Coordinates of C-alpha atoms and ligand atoms in Angstrom, one line a residue:
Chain A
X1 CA -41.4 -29.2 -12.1
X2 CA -39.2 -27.8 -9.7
X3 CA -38.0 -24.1 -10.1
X4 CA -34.5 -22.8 -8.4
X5 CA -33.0 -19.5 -9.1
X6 CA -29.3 -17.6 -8.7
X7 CA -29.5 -14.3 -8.7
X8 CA -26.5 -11.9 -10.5
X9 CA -26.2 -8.6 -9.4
X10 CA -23.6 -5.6 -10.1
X11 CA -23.6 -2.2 -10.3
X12 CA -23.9 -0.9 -14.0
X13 CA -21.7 -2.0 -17.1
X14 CA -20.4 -5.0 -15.4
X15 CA -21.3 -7.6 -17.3
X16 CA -24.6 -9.2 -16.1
X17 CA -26.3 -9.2 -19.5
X18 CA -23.5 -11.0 -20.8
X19 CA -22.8 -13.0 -18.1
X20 CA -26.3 -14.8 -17.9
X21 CA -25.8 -14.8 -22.2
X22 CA -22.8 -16.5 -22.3
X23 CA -24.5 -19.5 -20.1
X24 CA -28.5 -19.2 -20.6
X25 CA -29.9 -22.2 -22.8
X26 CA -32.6 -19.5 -24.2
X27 CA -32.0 -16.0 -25.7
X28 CA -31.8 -13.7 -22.6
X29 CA -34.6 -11.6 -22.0
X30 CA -33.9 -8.2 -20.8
X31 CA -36.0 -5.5 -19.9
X32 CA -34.0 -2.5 -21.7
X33 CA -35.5 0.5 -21.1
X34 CA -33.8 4.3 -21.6
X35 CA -31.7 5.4 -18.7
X36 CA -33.2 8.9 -16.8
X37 CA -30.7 9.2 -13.9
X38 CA -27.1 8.8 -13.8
X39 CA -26.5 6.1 -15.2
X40 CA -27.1 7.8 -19.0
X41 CA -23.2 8.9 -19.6
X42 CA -22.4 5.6 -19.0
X43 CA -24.7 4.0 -21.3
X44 CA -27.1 5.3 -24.0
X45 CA -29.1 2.3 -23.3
X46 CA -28.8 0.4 -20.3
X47 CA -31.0 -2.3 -18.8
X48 CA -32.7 -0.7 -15.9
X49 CA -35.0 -3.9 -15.5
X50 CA -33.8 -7.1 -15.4
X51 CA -32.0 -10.2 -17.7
X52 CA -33.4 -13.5 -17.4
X53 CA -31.9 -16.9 -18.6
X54 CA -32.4 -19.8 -17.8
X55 CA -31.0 -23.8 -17.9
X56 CA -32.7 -26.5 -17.6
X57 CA -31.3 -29.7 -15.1
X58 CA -34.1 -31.8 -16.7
X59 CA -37.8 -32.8 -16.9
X60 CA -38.3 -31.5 -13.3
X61 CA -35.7 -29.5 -12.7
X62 CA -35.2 -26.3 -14.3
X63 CA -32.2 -23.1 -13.3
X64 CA -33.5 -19.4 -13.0
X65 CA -31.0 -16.6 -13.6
X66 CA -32.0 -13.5 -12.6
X67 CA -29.8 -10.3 -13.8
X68 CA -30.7 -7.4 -11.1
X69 CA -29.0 -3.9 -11.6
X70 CA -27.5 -2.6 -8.0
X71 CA -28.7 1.0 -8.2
X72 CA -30.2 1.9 -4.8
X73 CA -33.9 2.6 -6.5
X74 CA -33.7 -0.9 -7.6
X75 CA -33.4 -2.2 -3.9
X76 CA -37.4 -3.8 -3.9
X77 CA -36.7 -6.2 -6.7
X78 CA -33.6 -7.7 -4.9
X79 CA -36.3 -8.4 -2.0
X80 CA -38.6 -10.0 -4.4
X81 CA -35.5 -11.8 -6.2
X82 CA -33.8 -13.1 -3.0
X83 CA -36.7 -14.8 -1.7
X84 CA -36.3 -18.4 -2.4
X85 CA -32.7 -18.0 -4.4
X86 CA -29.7 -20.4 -3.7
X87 CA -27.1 -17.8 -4.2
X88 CA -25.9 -15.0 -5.5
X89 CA -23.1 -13.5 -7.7
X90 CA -21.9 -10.6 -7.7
X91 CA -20.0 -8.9 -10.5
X92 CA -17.8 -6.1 -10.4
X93 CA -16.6 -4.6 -13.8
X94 CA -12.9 -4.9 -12.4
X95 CA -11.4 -2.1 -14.3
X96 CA -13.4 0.5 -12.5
X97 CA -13.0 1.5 -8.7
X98 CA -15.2 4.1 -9.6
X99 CA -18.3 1.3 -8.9
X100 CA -16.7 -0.6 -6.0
X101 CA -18.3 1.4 -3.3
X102 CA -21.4 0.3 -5.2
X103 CA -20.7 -3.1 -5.2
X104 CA -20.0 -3.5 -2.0
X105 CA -23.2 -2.1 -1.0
X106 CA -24.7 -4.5 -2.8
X107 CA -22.9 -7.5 -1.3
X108 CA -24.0 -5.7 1.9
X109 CA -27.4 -5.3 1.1
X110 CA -27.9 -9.0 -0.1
X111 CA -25.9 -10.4 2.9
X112 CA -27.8 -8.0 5.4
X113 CA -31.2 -9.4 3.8
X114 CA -30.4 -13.1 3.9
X115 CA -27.6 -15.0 4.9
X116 CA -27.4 -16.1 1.5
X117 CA -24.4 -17.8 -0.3
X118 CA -22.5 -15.7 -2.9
X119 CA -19.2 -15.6 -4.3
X120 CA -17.8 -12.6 -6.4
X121 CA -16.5 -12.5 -9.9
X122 CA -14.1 -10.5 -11.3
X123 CA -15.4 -9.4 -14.7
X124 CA -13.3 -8.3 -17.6
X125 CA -10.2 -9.9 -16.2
X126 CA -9.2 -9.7 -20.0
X127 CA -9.0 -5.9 -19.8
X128 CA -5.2 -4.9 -19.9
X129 CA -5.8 -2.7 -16.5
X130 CA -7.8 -4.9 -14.5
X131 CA -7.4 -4.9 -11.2
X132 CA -6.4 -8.8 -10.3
X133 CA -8.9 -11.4 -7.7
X134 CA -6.5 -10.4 -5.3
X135 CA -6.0 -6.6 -5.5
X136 CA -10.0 -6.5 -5.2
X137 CA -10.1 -9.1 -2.2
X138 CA -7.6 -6.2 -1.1
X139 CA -9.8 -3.5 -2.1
X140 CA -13.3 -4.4 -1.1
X141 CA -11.9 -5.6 2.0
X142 CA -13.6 -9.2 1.2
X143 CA -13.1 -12.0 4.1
X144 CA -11.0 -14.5 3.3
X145 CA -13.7 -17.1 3.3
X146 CA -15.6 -15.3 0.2
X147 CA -14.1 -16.5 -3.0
X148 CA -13.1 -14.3 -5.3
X149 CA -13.3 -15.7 -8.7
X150 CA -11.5 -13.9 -12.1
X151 CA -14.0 -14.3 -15.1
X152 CA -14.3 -13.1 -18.6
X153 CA -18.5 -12.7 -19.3
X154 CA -18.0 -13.1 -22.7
X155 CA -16.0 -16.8 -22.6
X156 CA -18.3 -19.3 -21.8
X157 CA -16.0 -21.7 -19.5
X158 CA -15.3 -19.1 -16.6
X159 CA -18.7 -18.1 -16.2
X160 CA -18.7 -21.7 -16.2
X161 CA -16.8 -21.7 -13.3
X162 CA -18.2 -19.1 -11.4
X163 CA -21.4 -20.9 -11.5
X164 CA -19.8 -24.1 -10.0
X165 CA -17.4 -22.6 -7.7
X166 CA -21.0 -21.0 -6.1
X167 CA -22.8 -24.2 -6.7
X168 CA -19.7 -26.0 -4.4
X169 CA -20.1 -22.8 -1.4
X170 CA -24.2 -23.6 -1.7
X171 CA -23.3 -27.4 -1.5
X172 CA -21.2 -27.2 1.8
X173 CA -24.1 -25.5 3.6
X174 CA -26.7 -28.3 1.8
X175 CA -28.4 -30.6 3.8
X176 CA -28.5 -34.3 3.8
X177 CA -31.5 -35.3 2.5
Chain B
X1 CA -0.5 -2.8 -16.6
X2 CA -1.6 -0.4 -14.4
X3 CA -4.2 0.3 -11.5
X4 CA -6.2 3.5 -12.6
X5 CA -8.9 5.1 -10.7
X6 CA -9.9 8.5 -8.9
X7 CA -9.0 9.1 -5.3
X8 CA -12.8 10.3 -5.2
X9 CA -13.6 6.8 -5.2
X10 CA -10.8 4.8 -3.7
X11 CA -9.3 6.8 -0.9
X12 CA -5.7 6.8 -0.7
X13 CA -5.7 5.4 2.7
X14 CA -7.1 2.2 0.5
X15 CA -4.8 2.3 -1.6
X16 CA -2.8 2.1 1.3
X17 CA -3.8 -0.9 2.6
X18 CA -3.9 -2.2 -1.0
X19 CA -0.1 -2.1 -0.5
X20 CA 0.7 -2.8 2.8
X21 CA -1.0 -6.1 2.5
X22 CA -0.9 -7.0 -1.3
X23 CA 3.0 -6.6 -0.5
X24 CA 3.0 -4.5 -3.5
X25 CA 6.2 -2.8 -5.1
X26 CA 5.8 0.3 -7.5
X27 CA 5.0 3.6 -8.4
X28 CA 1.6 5.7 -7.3
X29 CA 1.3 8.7 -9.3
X30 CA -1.2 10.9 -8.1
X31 CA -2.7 14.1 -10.2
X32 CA -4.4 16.6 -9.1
X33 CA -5.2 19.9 -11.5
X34 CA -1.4 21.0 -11.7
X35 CA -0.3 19.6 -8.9
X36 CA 1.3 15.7 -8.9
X37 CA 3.0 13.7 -6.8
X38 CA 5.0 10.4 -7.2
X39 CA 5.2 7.9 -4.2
X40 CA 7.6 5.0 -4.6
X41 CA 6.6 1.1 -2.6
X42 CA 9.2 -1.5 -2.0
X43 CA 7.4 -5.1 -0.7
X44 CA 4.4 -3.0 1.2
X45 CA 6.6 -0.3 1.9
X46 CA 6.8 3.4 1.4
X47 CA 10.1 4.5 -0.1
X48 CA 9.6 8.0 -1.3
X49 CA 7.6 10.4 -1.7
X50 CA 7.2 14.0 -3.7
X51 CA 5.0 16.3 -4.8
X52 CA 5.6 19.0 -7.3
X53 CA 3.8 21.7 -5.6
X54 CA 5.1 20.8 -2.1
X55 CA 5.1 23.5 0.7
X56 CA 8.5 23.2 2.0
X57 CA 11.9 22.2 0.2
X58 CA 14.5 20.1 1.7
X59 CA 16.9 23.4 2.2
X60 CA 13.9 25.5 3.7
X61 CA 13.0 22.6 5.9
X62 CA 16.6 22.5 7.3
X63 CA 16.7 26.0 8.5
X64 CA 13.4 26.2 9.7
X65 CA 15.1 23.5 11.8
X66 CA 18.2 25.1 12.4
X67 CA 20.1 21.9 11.0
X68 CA 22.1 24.2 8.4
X69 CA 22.4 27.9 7.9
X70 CA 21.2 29.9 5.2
X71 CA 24.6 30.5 3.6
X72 CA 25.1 26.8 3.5
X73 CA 22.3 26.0 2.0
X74 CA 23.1 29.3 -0.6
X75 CA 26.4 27.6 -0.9
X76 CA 24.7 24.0 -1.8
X77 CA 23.1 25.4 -4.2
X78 CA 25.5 27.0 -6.0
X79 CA 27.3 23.7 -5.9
X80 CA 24.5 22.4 -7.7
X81 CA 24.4 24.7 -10.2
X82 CA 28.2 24.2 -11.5
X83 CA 28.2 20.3 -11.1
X84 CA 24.8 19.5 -11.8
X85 CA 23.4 16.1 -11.1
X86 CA 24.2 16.3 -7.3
X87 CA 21.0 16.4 -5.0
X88 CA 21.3 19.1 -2.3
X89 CA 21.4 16.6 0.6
X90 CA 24.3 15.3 -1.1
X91 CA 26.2 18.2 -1.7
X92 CA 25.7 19.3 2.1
X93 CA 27.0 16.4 3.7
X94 CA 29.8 16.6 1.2
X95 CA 30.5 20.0 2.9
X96 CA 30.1 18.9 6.0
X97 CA 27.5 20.7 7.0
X98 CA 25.1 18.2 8.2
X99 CA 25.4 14.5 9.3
X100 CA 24.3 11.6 6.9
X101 CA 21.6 9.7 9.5
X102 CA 20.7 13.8 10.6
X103 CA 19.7 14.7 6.7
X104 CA 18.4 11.1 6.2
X105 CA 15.9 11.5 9.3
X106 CA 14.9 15.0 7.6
X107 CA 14.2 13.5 4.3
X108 CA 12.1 11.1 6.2
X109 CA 9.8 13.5 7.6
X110 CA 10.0 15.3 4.3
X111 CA 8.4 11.8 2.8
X112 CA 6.1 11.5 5.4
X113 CA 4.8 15.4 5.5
X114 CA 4.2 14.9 1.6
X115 CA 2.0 11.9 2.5
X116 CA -0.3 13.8 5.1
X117 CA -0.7 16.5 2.6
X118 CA -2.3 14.1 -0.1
X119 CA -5.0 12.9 2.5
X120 CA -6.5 16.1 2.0
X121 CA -6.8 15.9 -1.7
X122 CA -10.7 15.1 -2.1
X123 CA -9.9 13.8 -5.7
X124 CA -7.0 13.0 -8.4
X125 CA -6.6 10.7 -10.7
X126 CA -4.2 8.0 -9.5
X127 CA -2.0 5.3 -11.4
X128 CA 0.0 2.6 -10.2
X129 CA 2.2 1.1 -12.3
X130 CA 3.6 -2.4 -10.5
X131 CA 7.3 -3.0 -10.6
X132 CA 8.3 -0.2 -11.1
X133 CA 11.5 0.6 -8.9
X134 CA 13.0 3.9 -7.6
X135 CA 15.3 5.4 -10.0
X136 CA 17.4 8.6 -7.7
X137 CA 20.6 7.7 -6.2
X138 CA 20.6 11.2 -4.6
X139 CA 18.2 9.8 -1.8
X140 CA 20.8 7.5 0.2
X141 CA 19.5 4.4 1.9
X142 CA 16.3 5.3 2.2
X143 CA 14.5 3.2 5.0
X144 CA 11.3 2.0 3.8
X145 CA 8.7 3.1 6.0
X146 CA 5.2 1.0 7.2
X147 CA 2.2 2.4 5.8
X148 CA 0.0 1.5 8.5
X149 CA 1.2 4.6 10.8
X150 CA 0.8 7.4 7.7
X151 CA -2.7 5.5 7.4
X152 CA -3.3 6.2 11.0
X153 CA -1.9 9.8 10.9
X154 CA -3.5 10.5 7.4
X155 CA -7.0 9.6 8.9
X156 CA -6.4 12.2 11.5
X157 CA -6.4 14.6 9.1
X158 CA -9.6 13.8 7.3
X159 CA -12.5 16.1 7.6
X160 CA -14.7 15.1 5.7
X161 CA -17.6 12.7 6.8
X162 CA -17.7 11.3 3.0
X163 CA -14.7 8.8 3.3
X164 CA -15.7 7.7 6.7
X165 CA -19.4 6.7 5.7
X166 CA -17.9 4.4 2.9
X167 CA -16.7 2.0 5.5
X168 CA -19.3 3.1 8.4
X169 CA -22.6 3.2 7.0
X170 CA -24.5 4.0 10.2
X171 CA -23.9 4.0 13.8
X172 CA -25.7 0.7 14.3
X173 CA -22.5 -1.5 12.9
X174 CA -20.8 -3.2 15.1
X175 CA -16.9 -2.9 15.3
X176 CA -14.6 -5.8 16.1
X177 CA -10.8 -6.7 16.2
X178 CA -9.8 -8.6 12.4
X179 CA -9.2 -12.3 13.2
X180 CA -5.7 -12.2 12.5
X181 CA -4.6 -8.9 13.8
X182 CA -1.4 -9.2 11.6
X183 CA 2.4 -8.3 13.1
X184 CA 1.7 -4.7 12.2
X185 CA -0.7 -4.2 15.1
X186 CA 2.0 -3.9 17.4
X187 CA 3.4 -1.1 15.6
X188 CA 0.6 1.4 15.2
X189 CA 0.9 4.2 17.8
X190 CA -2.4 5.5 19.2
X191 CA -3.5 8.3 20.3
X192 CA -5.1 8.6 23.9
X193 CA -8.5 9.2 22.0
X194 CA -7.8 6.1 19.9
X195 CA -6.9 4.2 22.8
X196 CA -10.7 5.1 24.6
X197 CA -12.4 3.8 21.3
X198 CA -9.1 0.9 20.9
X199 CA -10.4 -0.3 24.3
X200 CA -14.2 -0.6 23.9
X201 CA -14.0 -2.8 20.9
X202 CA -15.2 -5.8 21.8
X203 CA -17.4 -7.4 18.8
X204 CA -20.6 -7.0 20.6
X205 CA -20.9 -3.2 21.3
X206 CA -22.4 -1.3 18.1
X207 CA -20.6 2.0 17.3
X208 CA -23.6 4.3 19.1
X209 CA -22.7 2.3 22.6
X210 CA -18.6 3.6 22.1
X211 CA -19.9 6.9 21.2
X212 CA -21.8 7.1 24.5
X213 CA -19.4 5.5 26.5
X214 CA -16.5 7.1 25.7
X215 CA -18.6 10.3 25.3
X216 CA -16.5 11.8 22.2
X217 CA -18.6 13.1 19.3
X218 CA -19.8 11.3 17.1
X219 CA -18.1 12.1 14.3
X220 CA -14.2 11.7 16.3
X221 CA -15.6 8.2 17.0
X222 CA -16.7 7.2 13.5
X223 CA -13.5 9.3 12.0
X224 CA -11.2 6.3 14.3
X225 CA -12.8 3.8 13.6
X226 CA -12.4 4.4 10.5
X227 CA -8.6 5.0 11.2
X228 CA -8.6 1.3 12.5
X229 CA -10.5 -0.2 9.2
X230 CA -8.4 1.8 7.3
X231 CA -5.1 0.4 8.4
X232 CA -6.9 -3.0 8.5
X233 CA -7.0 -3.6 12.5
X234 CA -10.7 -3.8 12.6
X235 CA -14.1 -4.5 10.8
X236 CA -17.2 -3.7 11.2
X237 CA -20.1 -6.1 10.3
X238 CA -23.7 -4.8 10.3
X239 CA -26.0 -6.6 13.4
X240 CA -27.8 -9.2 12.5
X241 CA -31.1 -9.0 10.8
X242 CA -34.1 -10.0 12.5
X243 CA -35.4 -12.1 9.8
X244 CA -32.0 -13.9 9.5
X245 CA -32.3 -17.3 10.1
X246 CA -31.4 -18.3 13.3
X247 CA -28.4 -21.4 13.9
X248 CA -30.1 -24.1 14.8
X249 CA -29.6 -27.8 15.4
X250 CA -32.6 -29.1 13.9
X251 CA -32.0 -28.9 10.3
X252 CA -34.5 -30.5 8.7
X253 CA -37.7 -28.6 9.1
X254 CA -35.3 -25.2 9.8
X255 CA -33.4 -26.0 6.2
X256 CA -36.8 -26.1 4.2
X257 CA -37.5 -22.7 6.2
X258 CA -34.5 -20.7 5.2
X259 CA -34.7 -22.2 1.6
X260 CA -31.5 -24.7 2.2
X261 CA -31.5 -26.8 -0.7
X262 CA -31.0 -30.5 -0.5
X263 CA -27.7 -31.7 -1.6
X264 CA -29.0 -34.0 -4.5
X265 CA -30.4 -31.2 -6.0
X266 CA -27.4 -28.9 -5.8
X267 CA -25.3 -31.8 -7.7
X268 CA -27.8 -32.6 -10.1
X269 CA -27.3 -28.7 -11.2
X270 CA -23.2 -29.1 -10.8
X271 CA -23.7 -32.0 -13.5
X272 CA -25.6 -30.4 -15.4
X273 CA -23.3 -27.4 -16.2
X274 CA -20.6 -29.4 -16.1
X275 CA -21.7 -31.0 -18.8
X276 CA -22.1 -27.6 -20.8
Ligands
GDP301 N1 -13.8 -7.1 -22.5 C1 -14.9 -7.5 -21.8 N2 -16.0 -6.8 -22.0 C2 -17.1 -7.2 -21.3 C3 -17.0 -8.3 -20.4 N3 -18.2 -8.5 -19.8 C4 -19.0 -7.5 -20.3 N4 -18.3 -6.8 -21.2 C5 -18.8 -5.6 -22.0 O1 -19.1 -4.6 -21.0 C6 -20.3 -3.9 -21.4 C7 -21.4 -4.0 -20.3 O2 -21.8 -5.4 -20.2 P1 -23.3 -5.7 -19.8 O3 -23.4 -7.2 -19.8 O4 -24.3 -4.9 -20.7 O5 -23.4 -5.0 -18.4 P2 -24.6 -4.9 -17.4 O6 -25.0 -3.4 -17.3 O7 -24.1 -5.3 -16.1 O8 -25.7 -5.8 -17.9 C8 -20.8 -4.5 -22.7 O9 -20.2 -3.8 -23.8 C9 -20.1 -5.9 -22.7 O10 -19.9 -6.4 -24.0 C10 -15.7 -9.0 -20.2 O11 -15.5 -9.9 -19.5 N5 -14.7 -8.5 -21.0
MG302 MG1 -27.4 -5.4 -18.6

């Protein structure tokens, strides 16, 4: 049985619980522990530790998703998670500049670490004030060669899409046989 | 539908550059305590600008420039007064007292003063609300000014290391020209500083190397670089990490190394949540 494994990352509240919910074959696990630090007026309860789903490709294959929160004390785990992933995803709750400094330090951090392949999704794009795929290309000062893609956590078919459209960036960098 | 956020977290020189190049056309209030200003963008442009508690009025500023007397302006104003409606620059070319393209270039700098002063505004809440269009026929033909130049000239005025570590982590990124250095380039003026940092940008020399070759501080260094990323002339990428794996030709043995997956695999999982 072979194991593979996408890792989704964000800074708190955007959406990585749901995300991996809206897609995972088995009720996501996730590690939800009582916020100490700043993250408690966002949250009464946030997940400090970790969601895992998971889908399986078939009798040998099986997908690992890995939900990793971006605060800075949290940076060993992304070393343990990033070893062997085949990409990355990171959310941004895109009603809230307030956390874009913070996810662009995780996109820095992941991409400093490996040379991994990761797109970006831009969560909530339901929300009346969301800040479009392009006004965040705009605002995180993205390349034009990292895709930007607007999702919804809680509808099934774009996290659908986010998935593929990073399954198609790991695909170009694949290798023959 | 509206872009809301706090200038503690998105600087207005990003907000900026949010304009300039999302070609954006609307209105930017900013708050701040009592004080609020309203900035008005045509197609990436700046149209107008004012702030409530602003430091100078148009009448003030003409004096202090010796463009009208005081009387004049006394007598505008009682103009105003009687026929209300009338905007002061209005009223005094109506007089005669000043020239159209003379108050115009006035109100310009009025615009662009009001600008400067909001870089120094650590926080405020700001809200843009797209589309919507100028509503004052008082300001006559105004000409819509490039953002990249208050950028430029805002940045000057920051002081703070805060803003400039959001885009320069440490001194060990490396700096390098955008690949498609846009029109606007051309346009931006420079400084003679700016130019000494400008010139030493070459993609392979980390920020610490400008610093000691151009022997400015530090922090003037970082603060124009900053200027440059700001107004979207330049980038700066971290260096490579040693553990990265190398390019290499031989992809076989170097794939399974850096964890490349083959590409049967990678469409097996496509189908699959296709399929879901
Ligand atoms: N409207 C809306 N709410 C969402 C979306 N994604 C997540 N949420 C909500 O945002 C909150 C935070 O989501 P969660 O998955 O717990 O974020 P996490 O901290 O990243 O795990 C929850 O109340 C979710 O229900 C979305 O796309 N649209
Ligand atoms: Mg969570």
């Amino acid at each position: 049985m072979q194991t593979v494994k996408m890792v989704i990352s964000g800074a708190v509240n955007a959406g990585k619980t749901q995300f991996i919910r809206a897609i995972s074959e088995i009720e996501v696990v996730s590690t939800e522990r009582k916020a100490t630090d700043d993250t408690k007026d966002i949250k009464k309860e946030t997940t400090v530790a970790m969601d895992f789903g998971r889908i399986s490709v078939g009798d040998d294959l099986v997908l690992h998703l890995f939900g990793t929160p971006g605060q800075k004390r949290f940076d060993f785990m992304w070393e343990i998670l990033s070893e062997g992933m085949l990409g990355l995803i990171v959310l941004v709750d895109s009603t809230r500049p307030e956390t874009f400094r913070e996810t662009n330090r995780i996109i820095d951090f992941f991409t400093a670490y490996r040379d991994a392949p990761y797109v970006i999704a831009a969560n909530k794009q339901d929300h009346e004030n969301a800040w479009s795929p392009d006004e965040l290309r705009l605002a995180l000062r993205l390349n034009s060669d990292v895709k930007i893609l607007p999702c919804v956590a809680t509808e099934r078919e774009t996290v659908k899409n986010v998935l593929l459209e990073l399954l198609y960036v790991i695909m170009q960098r694949s290798t023959e046989e | 539908m509206a872009l809301v956020g706090n200038l503690r977290d998105f600087a207005l020189a990003d907000f900026l550059y949010l304009i300039d190049r999302g070609y954006k056309t609307g209105s930017l209030q900013l708050n701040r305590q009592s004080d609020e200003a309203m900035l008005y963008f045509d197609k990436g442009k700046l149209l107008y600008a004012a702030r409530s508690q602003r430091s100078e009025r148009l009448g003030e500023m003409l004096v202090r420039t010796g463009k009208v007397t005081p009387q004049q302006v006394a007598h505008a104003v009682q103009l105003q007064e009687n026929d209300s409606g009338h905007a002061l620059g209005v009223l005094l070319i109506e007089q005669g007292y000043i020239a159209r393209d003379e108050l115009q270039r006035h109100i310009q700098m009025q615009i662009e003063e009001t600008v400067y002063g909001l870089f120094g505004w650590p926080d405020g809440e700001f809200c843009f609300n797209a589309g919507t269009k100028l509503d004052k026929d008082d300001v006559q033909s105004l000409v819509p000014l490039g953002v990249e130049n208050l950028i430029m000239e805002g940045v000057r005025r920051v002081d703070e290391w805060g803003r400039i570590k959001d885009h320069i982590a440490n001194t060990d990124m490396l700096p390098r020209f955008v690949d498609q250095p846009h029109e606007k380039a051309k346009s931006i003026n420079l400084t003679p500083d700016e130019w000494r940092v400008f010139a030493r940008i070459n993609g392979k020399d980390s920020i610490k190397e400008i610093i000691s070759r151009t022997g400015l501080s530090e922090f003037d260094v970082s603060r124009i670089i900053y200027g440059f990323i700001a107004a979207g002339l330049v980038e700066v990428t971290r260096p490579r990490p040693a553990n990265a794996p190398a390019p290499t030709t031989r992809a076989g043995a170097a794939a399974v190394a850096a964890g490349i997956p083959k590409r049967s695999l990678v469409s097996r999982i496509i189908n699959r949540i296709r399929g879901m």
